[in-house]
Amino acid sequence: MKFSIMVEQLDRIASQLNSIATHQPLTPIDGSVLIEVGTSTVNFTSTDRQCELRYTVPVLSQQEGKVAVPVRLLSQIAKVLRKEEPCELAFDQERSVLSVSSGLSLFDLQTLPADDFPELANDEYDNEFVMDADTLKDMLNRTKFAAAKDDQRQFLRGVHFNLVEKDNKKVFDGVATDGFRMAIISHKAPEGLNEFPGIIVAEKSAAIISRIFNSDENVTVSYTQEKIRLVSDGTRFTSLLLANDYPEYNRLIPSDSDLNLSIDVKTLLFGLREVLTVSSDVKENVTLNITKDKVALKVSSVGQGQAKTELSGTFTGEKELTMRFVGTHLAGVLEIIDDGTADFTLNETNGAIKITKQGDDTAVFVVMPQKN
């Protein structure tokens, strides 16, 4: 096996593959990258046995073959080589060594049998559809923050994709919730997607998908109830899915009410960060005292201190309203909204609140307040 590739391209590929692999592997093969060289292309594949990423790259091939090497080491080597130079990878079968050379630098890596590399899934899929990468990444980037990180309920530890009907139109939803906050991003359903069973993509896989595809690409999505595969222009990502038992999330969205607060997103986010500086607890509560044209923020942190600030806002209620939130829950939603004006749908019963951005009908966020 012998081929040449530019260091810059090897660095980019190896870095992405390194983020997939298990870095505390039960066996050495689990922390490796499989390199398969054909007549004019090379496949680089990495897996943690839950998801698998493969890049297919045109190369100058001098000898076909395949071998597995430690992916973390290959990534580290690619990072220190000169990016503008080519490098050559050659497998010495007698010594079981993969040589990586560029300029005057030479590295000899110990290898593992390619046949030992685990295959995540076969090519049998029930259905497929095509969607643009921009839409896919938007659905993931604005929801995955709300997925549960350590909940025992596995189905909450990912992003749920679902096909629903809203206003007599088919809409494709991306949803994530940890039980305290929820994000729903809705886009027009991909062409030809008339039926869809609903799937849950694990949070790690969601994070990988959102960064490996270029914005101007179309992505072919193939799926069963157990796994999903996304393919575009030499990049193939396969992942097992979480068991699909997702809650009826649309029922969790609060109804419209007469109590509405409108406030500048950046102003509120700055105020939250300001008062939260007195606490190191990521679950610290922030009290919001809301009046006709003002929002007062307050944090009282045991053993550390107290912080207050006041912000301008527009509130439709006749009486003042006081609510408490986990500060990072509220800040996380505002960070996703990013700018503009946020509309809060409030209630006097201390129930869930709805947050939307003025002028954006694709996103709905729900946050649970803390009980007084």
CSV table of C-alpha atoms in Angstrom, one decimal:
chain,number,residue,atom,x,y,z
A,1,MET,CA,0.0,0.0,0.0
A,2,LYS,CA,1.4,3.3,-1.1
A,3,PHE,CA,-0.1,6.7,-1.9
A,4,SER,CA,0.5,10.5,-1.7
A,5,ILE,CA,-1.7,13.2,-0.3
A,6,MET,CA,-1.3,16.8,0.7
A,7,VAL,CA,-0.5,17.3,4.4
A,8,GLU,CA,-3.3,20.0,4.7
A,9,GLN,CA,-5.9,17.5,3.5
A,10,LEU,CA,-4.5,14.7,5.7
A,11,ASP,CA,-4.6,17.0,8.7
A,12,ARG,CA,-8.2,18.0,8.2
A,13,ILE,CA,-9.4,14.4,7.7
A,14,ALA,CA,-7.4,12.9,10.5
A,15,SER,CA,-8.6,15.6,12.9
A,16,GLN,CA,-12.2,14.8,12.2
A,17,LEU,CA,-11.6,11.1,12.4
A,18,ASN,CA,-9.8,11.5,15.7
A,19,SER,CA,-12.9,13.1,17.2
A,20,ILE,CA,-14.9,10.0,16.4
A,21,ALA,CA,-12.7,7.3,17.8
A,22,THR,CA,-12.7,6.0,21.3
A,23,HIS,CA,-9.7,7.3,23.2
A,24,GLN,CA,-10.0,4.8,26.0
A,25,PRO,CA,-10.5,1.7,23.8
A,26,LEU,CA,-11.1,-1.7,25.2
A,27,THR,CA,-9.0,-3.1,22.3
A,28,PRO,CA,-6.3,-1.2,20.2
A,29,ILE,CA,-8.3,-1.6,17.0
A,30,ASP,CA,-11.1,0.6,18.6
A,31,GLY,CA,-8.7,3.6,18.6
A,32,SER,CA,-7.6,3.2,15.0
A,33,VAL,CA,-8.3,4.5,11.5
A,34,LEU,CA,-8.8,2.1,8.7
A,35,ILE,CA,-6.9,3.2,5.5
A,36,GLU,CA,-8.0,1.4,2.3
A,37,VAL,CA,-6.2,2.4,-0.9
A,38,GLY,CA,-7.7,1.6,-4.4
A,39,THR,CA,-6.5,2.5,-7.8
A,40,SER,CA,-7.2,6.2,-7.5
A,41,THR,CA,-8.9,6.8,-4.2
A,42,VAL,CA,-8.3,6.2,-0.5
A,43,ASN,CA,-10.9,5.6,2.2
A,44,PHE,CA,-10.2,6.8,5.8
A,45,THR,CA,-12.6,5.3,8.3
A,46,SER,CA,-13.0,5.8,12.1
A,47,THR,CA,-15.6,4.4,14.5
A,48,ASP,CA,-16.5,4.2,18.2
A,49,ARG,CA,-18.9,1.3,17.4
A,50,GLN,CA,-21.9,3.7,17.8
A,51,CYS,CA,-21.1,5.9,14.8
A,52,GLU,CA,-18.7,5.7,11.9
A,53,LEU,CA,-17.2,8.4,9.7
A,54,ARG,CA,-15.6,7.7,6.3
A,55,TYR,CA,-13.8,10.0,3.9
A,56,THR,CA,-13.2,9.0,0.3
A,57,VAL,CA,-10.4,11.1,-1.3
A,58,PRO,CA,-8.8,11.1,-4.8
A,59,VAL,CA,-5.1,10.4,-4.4
A,60,LEU,CA,-2.0,9.4,-6.4
A,61,SER,CA,-2.0,5.7,-5.7
A,62,GLN,CA,1.1,3.6,-6.4
A,63,GLN,CA,0.0,0.4,-4.7
A,64,GLU,CA,-3.3,-0.8,-3.4
A,65,GLY,CA,-3.9,-2.3,0.1
A,66,LYS,CA,-5.4,-1.6,3.5
A,67,VAL,CA,-4.1,-1.3,7.1
A,68,ALA,CA,-5.2,0.2,10.4
A,69,VAL,CA,-3.1,2.6,12.5
A,70,PRO,CA,-3.7,4.6,15.7
A,71,VAL,CA,-5.9,7.6,14.6
A,72,ARG,CA,-4.8,9.9,17.4
A,73,LEU,CA,-1.1,9.5,16.4
A,74,LEU,CA,-1.8,10.0,12.7
A,75,SER,CA,-3.6,13.2,13.6
A,76,GLN,CA,-0.8,14.5,15.8
A,77,ILE,CA,1.7,13.8,13.0
A,78,ALA,CA,-0.3,15.6,10.4
A,79,LYS,CA,-0.6,18.6,12.6
A,80,VAL,CA,3.2,19.1,12.9
A,81,LEU,CA,4.1,18.6,9.2
A,82,ARG,CA,4.2,21.6,6.8
A,83,LYS,CA,0.7,22.0,5.5
A,84,GLU,CA,1.7,23.1,2.0
A,85,GLU,CA,3.8,20.0,1.4
A,86,PRO,CA,2.7,16.6,0.1
A,87,CYS,CA,3.3,13.5,2.2
A,88,GLU,CA,3.6,9.8,1.3
A,89,LEU,CA,2.1,6.9,3.2
A,90,ALA,CA,3.6,3.5,2.5
A,91,PHE,CA,2.9,0.1,4.3
A,92,ASP,CA,5.8,-2.3,4.8
A,93,GLN,CA,4.0,-5.6,5.2
A,94,GLU,CA,7.1,-7.5,6.4
A,95,ARG,CA,7.7,-5.1,9.3
A,96,SER,CA,4.0,-4.3,9.8
A,97,VAL,CA,4.9,-0.6,9.7
A,98,LEU,CA,3.2,2.4,8.0
A,99,SER,CA,5.7,5.0,7.0
A,100,VAL,CA,4.6,8.6,6.8
A,101,SER,CA,7.1,10.9,5.1
A,102,SER,CA,7.1,14.6,4.1
A,103,GLY,CA,10.1,16.6,3.2
A,104,LEU,CA,12.9,15.4,5.5
A,105,SER,CA,10.6,14.0,8.2
A,106,LEU,CA,9.8,10.3,8.5
A,107,PHE,CA,7.5,8.5,11.0
A,108,ASP,CA,7.2,4.7,11.3
A,109,LEU,CA,3.8,3.7,12.9
A,110,GLN,CA,3.0,0.3,14.2
A,111,THR,CA,-0.1,-1.1,12.5
A,112,LEU,CA,-3.0,-3.4,13.2
A,113,PRO,CA,-4.7,-6.0,10.8
A,114,ALA,CA,-7.3,-4.2,8.6
A,115,ASP,CA,-9.6,-7.3,8.9
A,116,ASP,CA,-9.9,-6.7,12.6
A,117,PHE,CA,-11.5,-3.2,12.1
A,118,PRO,CA,-15.1,-3.2,13.2
A,119,GLU,CA,-17.8,-2.6,10.6
A,120,LEU,CA,-20.7,-0.6,12.1
A,121,ALA,CA,-23.5,-1.3,9.7
A,122,ASN,CA,-24.3,-2.8,6.3
A,123,ASP,CA,-25.8,-1.0,3.3
A,124,GLU,CA,-29.4,-2.0,3.8
A,125,TYR,CA,-31.7,0.9,4.4
A,126,ASP,CA,-35.5,1.2,4.2
A,127,ASN,CA,-35.8,4.7,2.9
A,128,GLU,CA,-33.9,7.8,1.9
A,129,PHE,CA,-34.4,11.4,1.1
A,130,VAL,CA,-32.2,14.4,0.1
A,131,MET,CA,-31.9,17.7,2.0
A,132,ASP,CA,-29.5,20.6,1.8
A,133,ALA,CA,-26.8,20.7,4.4
A,134,ASP,CA,-27.6,24.3,5.5
A,135,THR,CA,-31.1,23.2,6.7
A,136,LEU,CA,-29.8,20.0,8.3
A,137,LYS,CA,-27.0,21.9,10.2
A,138,ASP,CA,-29.5,24.6,11.3
A,139,MET,CA,-31.8,22.1,12.8
A,140,LEU,CA,-28.9,20.5,14.7
A,141,ASN,CA,-27.0,23.6,15.7
A,142,ARG,CA,-30.1,25.3,17.2
A,143,THR,CA,-31.4,22.2,19.1
A,144,LYS,CA,-28.6,20.0,20.3
A,145,PHE,CA,-27.7,22.4,23.2
A,146,ALA,CA,-31.0,21.4,24.9
A,147,ALA,CA,-30.5,17.6,24.7
A,148,ALA,CA,-30.0,15.9,28.1
A,149,LYS,CA,-26.4,15.1,29.0
A,150,ASP,CA,-26.7,12.6,31.8
A,151,ASP,CA,-30.4,11.7,31.9
A,152,GLN,CA,-31.1,8.0,32.5
A,153,ARG,CA,-33.8,8.3,29.8
A,154,GLN,CA,-31.7,7.6,26.7
A,155,PHE,CA,-34.3,9.0,24.3
A,156,LEU,CA,-33.7,12.5,25.7
A,157,ARG,CA,-30.0,12.4,25.0
A,158,GLY,CA,-30.3,13.3,21.3
A,159,VAL,CA,-32.1,15.3,18.6
A,160,HIS,CA,-35.5,14.0,17.5
A,161,PHE,CA,-36.4,14.5,13.8
A,162,ASN,CA,-40.1,14.3,13.0
A,163,LEU,CA,-42.5,15.0,10.1
A,164,VAL,CA,-45.6,16.9,11.2
A,165,GLU,CA,-48.4,18.8,9.6
A,166,LYS,CA,-48.8,22.5,10.6
A,167,ASP,CA,-51.2,24.8,8.9
A,168,ASN,CA,-52.0,22.1,6.2
A,169,LYS,CA,-48.3,21.9,5.3
A,170,LYS,CA,-45.7,19.1,5.9
A,171,VAL,CA,-43.0,20.4,8.2
A,172,PHE,CA,-39.8,18.8,9.2
A,173,ASP,CA,-39.0,19.3,12.9
A,174,GLY,CA,-35.8,19.0,14.9
A,175,VAL,CA,-36.4,18.8,18.6
A,176,ALA,CA,-34.3,18.4,21.8
A,177,THR,CA,-35.2,18.7,25.4
A,178,ASP,CA,-33.7,17.7,28.8
A,179,GLY,CA,-37.0,18.2,30.6
A,180,PHE,CA,-36.1,21.7,31.8
A,181,ARG,CA,-35.8,23.4,28.4
A,182,MET,CA,-36.8,22.5,24.8
A,183,ALA,CA,-35.8,23.7,21.4
A,184,ILE,CA,-38.0,23.1,18.2
A,185,ILE,CA,-36.7,24.1,14.8
A,186,SER,CA,-39.1,23.7,11.9
A,187,HIS,CA,-38.3,23.8,8.2
A,188,LYS,CA,-40.2,22.8,5.0
A,189,ALA,CA,-40.2,19.1,4.6
A,190,PRO,CA,-37.6,17.8,2.1
A,191,GLU,CA,-39.0,17.0,-1.4
A,192,GLY,CA,-40.6,13.6,-1.6
A,193,LEU,CA,-40.7,13.0,2.2
A,194,ASN,CA,-44.3,12.2,2.6
A,195,GLU,CA,-44.0,9.6,5.4
A,196,PHE,CA,-41.4,9.5,8.2
A,197,PRO,CA,-41.4,7.4,11.4
A,198,GLY,CA,-39.5,9.8,13.5
A,199,ILE,CA,-35.9,9.1,14.6
A,200,ILE,CA,-33.5,10.2,17.4
A,201,VAL,CA,-29.9,11.1,16.6
A,202,ALA,CA,-27.6,10.8,19.6
A,203,GLU,CA,-26.1,14.1,20.8
A,204,LYS,CA,-22.5,13.1,19.8
A,205,SER,CA,-23.6,12.2,16.3
A,206,ALA,CA,-25.6,15.4,16.0
A,207,ALA,CA,-22.5,17.4,16.9
A,208,ILE,CA,-20.4,15.5,14.3
A,209,ILE,CA,-23.0,15.9,11.5
A,210,SER,CA,-23.3,19.6,12.1
A,211,ARG,CA,-19.6,20.1,11.3
A,212,ILE,CA,-18.6,17.6,8.7
A,213,PHE,CA,-20.8,18.7,5.8
A,214,ASN,CA,-20.2,21.9,3.7
A,215,SER,CA,-23.0,24.4,3.7
A,216,ASP,CA,-23.5,24.3,-0.1
A,217,GLU,CA,-23.9,20.5,-0.3
A,218,ASN,CA,-26.9,18.3,-0.6
A,219,VAL,CA,-27.0,15.4,1.8
A,220,THR,CA,-28.6,12.0,1.0
A,221,VAL,CA,-30.1,10.6,4.2
A,222,SER,CA,-30.8,6.9,4.4
A,223,TYR,CA,-32.5,5.4,7.5
A,224,THR,CA,-34.0,2.5,9.3
A,225,GLN,CA,-35.4,2.4,12.8
A,226,GLU,CA,-32.0,1.4,14.1
A,227,LYS,CA,-29.5,3.4,12.1
A,228,ILE,CA,-29.0,6.4,9.8
A,229,ARG,CA,-26.5,7.1,7.0
A,230,LEU,CA,-25.7,10.5,5.5
A,231,VAL,CA,-23.6,10.8,2.3
A,232,SER,CA,-22.3,13.8,0.4
A,233,ASP,CA,-19.4,14.4,-1.9
A,234,GLY,CA,-16.9,11.8,-0.5
A,235,THR,CA,-18.1,12.1,3.1
A,236,ARG,CA,-20.1,9.2,4.6
A,237,PHE,CA,-21.4,9.2,8.2
A,238,THR,CA,-23.2,6.3,9.8
A,239,SER,CA,-24.7,6.2,13.3
A,240,LEU,CA,-26.9,4.0,15.4
A,241,LEU,CA,-30.1,5.7,16.5
A,242,LEU,CA,-31.5,6.0,20.0
A,243,ALA,CA,-34.6,4.0,20.9
A,244,ASN,CA,-37.6,6.1,19.6
A,245,ASP,CA,-39.9,6.8,22.5
A,246,TYR,CA,-40.0,10.6,22.2
A,247,PRO,CA,-42.7,12.7,24.1
A,248,GLU,CA,-45.4,14.5,22.2
A,249,TYR,CA,-43.4,17.7,22.3
A,250,ASN,CA,-46.0,20.0,20.7
A,251,ARG,CA,-48.3,19.5,23.6
A,252,LEU,CA,-45.6,20.9,25.9
A,253,ILE,CA,-45.5,24.3,24.1
A,254,PRO,CA,-47.4,26.8,26.3
A,255,SER,CA,-50.5,28.4,24.8
A,256,ASP,CA,-50.5,32.1,23.9
A,257,SER,CA,-51.5,34.4,26.8
A,258,ASP,CA,-52.0,38.1,27.6
A,259,LEU,CA,-48.8,38.2,29.5
A,260,ASN,CA,-46.0,39.0,27.1
A,261,LEU,CA,-42.5,40.4,27.6
A,262,SER,CA,-40.4,41.8,24.7
A,263,ILE,CA,-36.8,42.5,25.3
A,264,ASP,CA,-33.5,42.9,23.3
A,265,VAL,CA,-31.7,39.5,23.3
A,266,LYS,CA,-28.2,40.8,23.7
A,267,THR,CA,-29.2,43.2,26.5
A,268,LEU,CA,-30.8,40.4,28.5
A,269,LEU,CA,-28.0,38.0,27.8
A,270,PHE,CA,-25.4,40.5,29.0
A,271,GLY,CA,-27.4,41.2,32.1
A,272,LEU,CA,-27.7,37.5,32.9
A,273,ARG,CA,-23.9,37.0,32.5
A,274,GLU,CA,-23.3,40.0,34.6
A,275,VAL,CA,-25.3,38.9,37.7
A,276,LEU,CA,-24.2,35.3,37.3
A,277,THR,CA,-20.6,36.3,37.9
A,278,VAL,CA,-21.2,36.0,41.7
A,279,SER,CA,-21.8,32.3,41.4
A,280,SER,CA,-19.8,29.3,40.2
A,281,ASP,CA,-22.8,27.0,40.3
A,282,VAL,CA,-24.0,26.2,36.7
A,283,LYS,CA,-27.5,25.6,38.2
A,284,GLU,CA,-27.7,28.9,40.0
A,285,ASN,CA,-31.1,30.6,40.0
A,286,VAL,CA,-31.7,34.0,38.5
A,287,THR,CA,-34.8,36.0,39.8
A,288,LEU,CA,-36.6,38.1,37.2
A,289,ASN,CA,-38.9,40.8,38.5
A,290,ILE,CA,-40.9,42.0,35.5
A,291,THR,CA,-42.9,45.3,35.5
A,292,LYS,CA,-44.4,47.5,32.7
A,293,ASP,CA,-41.1,48.7,31.2
A,294,LYS,CA,-38.4,47.1,33.3
A,295,VAL,CA,-36.8,43.8,34.1
A,296,ALA,CA,-34.8,43.5,37.3
A,297,LEU,CA,-32.4,40.6,37.5
A,298,LYS,CA,-31.0,39.3,40.8
A,299,VAL,CA,-28.7,36.4,41.9
A,300,SER,CA,-28.0,35.5,45.5
A,301,SER,CA,-25.3,33.0,45.8
A,302,VAL,CA,-24.7,31.3,49.2
A,303,GLY,CA,-21.3,32.1,50.5
A,304,GLN,CA,-20.3,34.2,47.5
A,305,GLY,CA,-22.5,37.3,47.3
A,306,GLN,CA,-25.4,39.0,45.5
A,307,ALA,CA,-25.7,40.8,42.2
A,308,LYS,CA,-28.5,43.0,40.7
A,309,THR,CA,-29.1,44.8,37.5
A,310,GLU,CA,-32.1,46.4,35.7
A,311,LEU,CA,-32.9,46.3,32.0
A,312,SER,CA,-35.5,47.9,29.8
A,313,GLY,CA,-38.3,45.8,28.4
A,314,THR,CA,-42.0,45.9,27.4
A,315,PHE,CA,-44.4,43.9,29.5
A,316,THR,CA,-48.2,43.7,28.7
A,317,GLY,CA,-49.2,42.7,32.2
A,318,GLU,CA,-51.0,45.1,34.7
A,319,LYS,CA,-49.2,43.7,37.8
A,320,GLU,CA,-45.6,42.9,38.3
A,321,LEU,CA,-44.5,39.3,37.8
A,322,THR,CA,-41.7,37.5,39.5
A,323,MET,CA,-40.1,34.3,38.1
A,324,ARG,CA,-37.0,32.3,38.8
A,325,PHE,CA,-35.0,30.4,36.2
A,326,VAL,CA,-31.8,28.4,36.2
A,327,GLY,CA,-29.6,31.1,34.7
A,328,THR,CA,-27.7,28.8,32.3
A,329,HIS,CA,-31.0,27.4,30.9
A,330,LEU,CA,-32.2,30.9,30.0
A,331,ALA,CA,-28.8,32.1,28.8
A,332,GLY,CA,-28.4,29.0,26.6
A,333,VAL,CA,-31.6,29.8,24.7
A,334,LEU,CA,-30.6,33.4,24.3
A,335,GLU,CA,-27.2,32.4,22.9
A,336,ILE,CA,-29.0,30.4,20.2
A,337,ILE,CA,-31.4,33.2,19.3
A,338,ASP,CA,-28.2,35.5,19.2
A,339,ASP,CA,-29.7,38.9,18.4
A,340,GLY,CA,-32.9,40.9,17.7
A,341,THR,CA,-35.9,41.0,20.0
A,342,ALA,CA,-37.1,38.0,22.0
A,343,ASP,CA,-40.8,37.6,22.9
A,344,PHE,CA,-41.6,35.8,26.1
A,345,THR,CA,-45.0,34.2,26.6
A,346,LEU,CA,-45.5,34.2,30.4
A,347,ASN,CA,-48.1,33.1,32.9
A,348,GLU,CA,-49.0,33.7,36.5
A,349,THR,CA,-49.0,30.0,37.4
A,350,ASN,CA,-45.2,29.7,37.2
A,351,GLY,CA,-45.6,27.2,34.4
A,352,ALA,CA,-43.4,26.7,31.3
A,353,ILE,CA,-42.7,29.8,29.2
A,354,LYS,CA,-42.4,30.1,25.5
A,355,ILE,CA,-39.6,32.2,23.9
A,356,THR,CA,-39.5,33.2,20.2
A,357,LYS,CA,-37.6,35.7,18.2
A,358,GLN,CA,-39.5,38.4,16.4
A,359,GLY,CA,-39.4,37.8,12.6
A,360,ASP,CA,-38.3,34.2,12.9
A,361,ASP,CA,-41.1,31.6,12.6
A,362,THR,CA,-38.8,28.6,12.4
A,363,ALA,CA,-37.8,28.4,16.1
A,364,VAL,CA,-39.7,27.9,19.4
A,365,PHE,CA,-38.0,27.5,22.7
A,366,VAL,CA,-39.6,26.5,26.0
A,367,VAL,CA,-38.0,27.0,29.5
A,368,MET,CA,-39.3,25.7,32.8
A,369,PRO,CA,-39.1,28.3,35.7
A,370,GLN,CA,-38.1,27.2,39.2
A,371,LYS,CA,-40.8,26.8,41.7
A,372,ASN,CA,-41.0,29.6,44.3
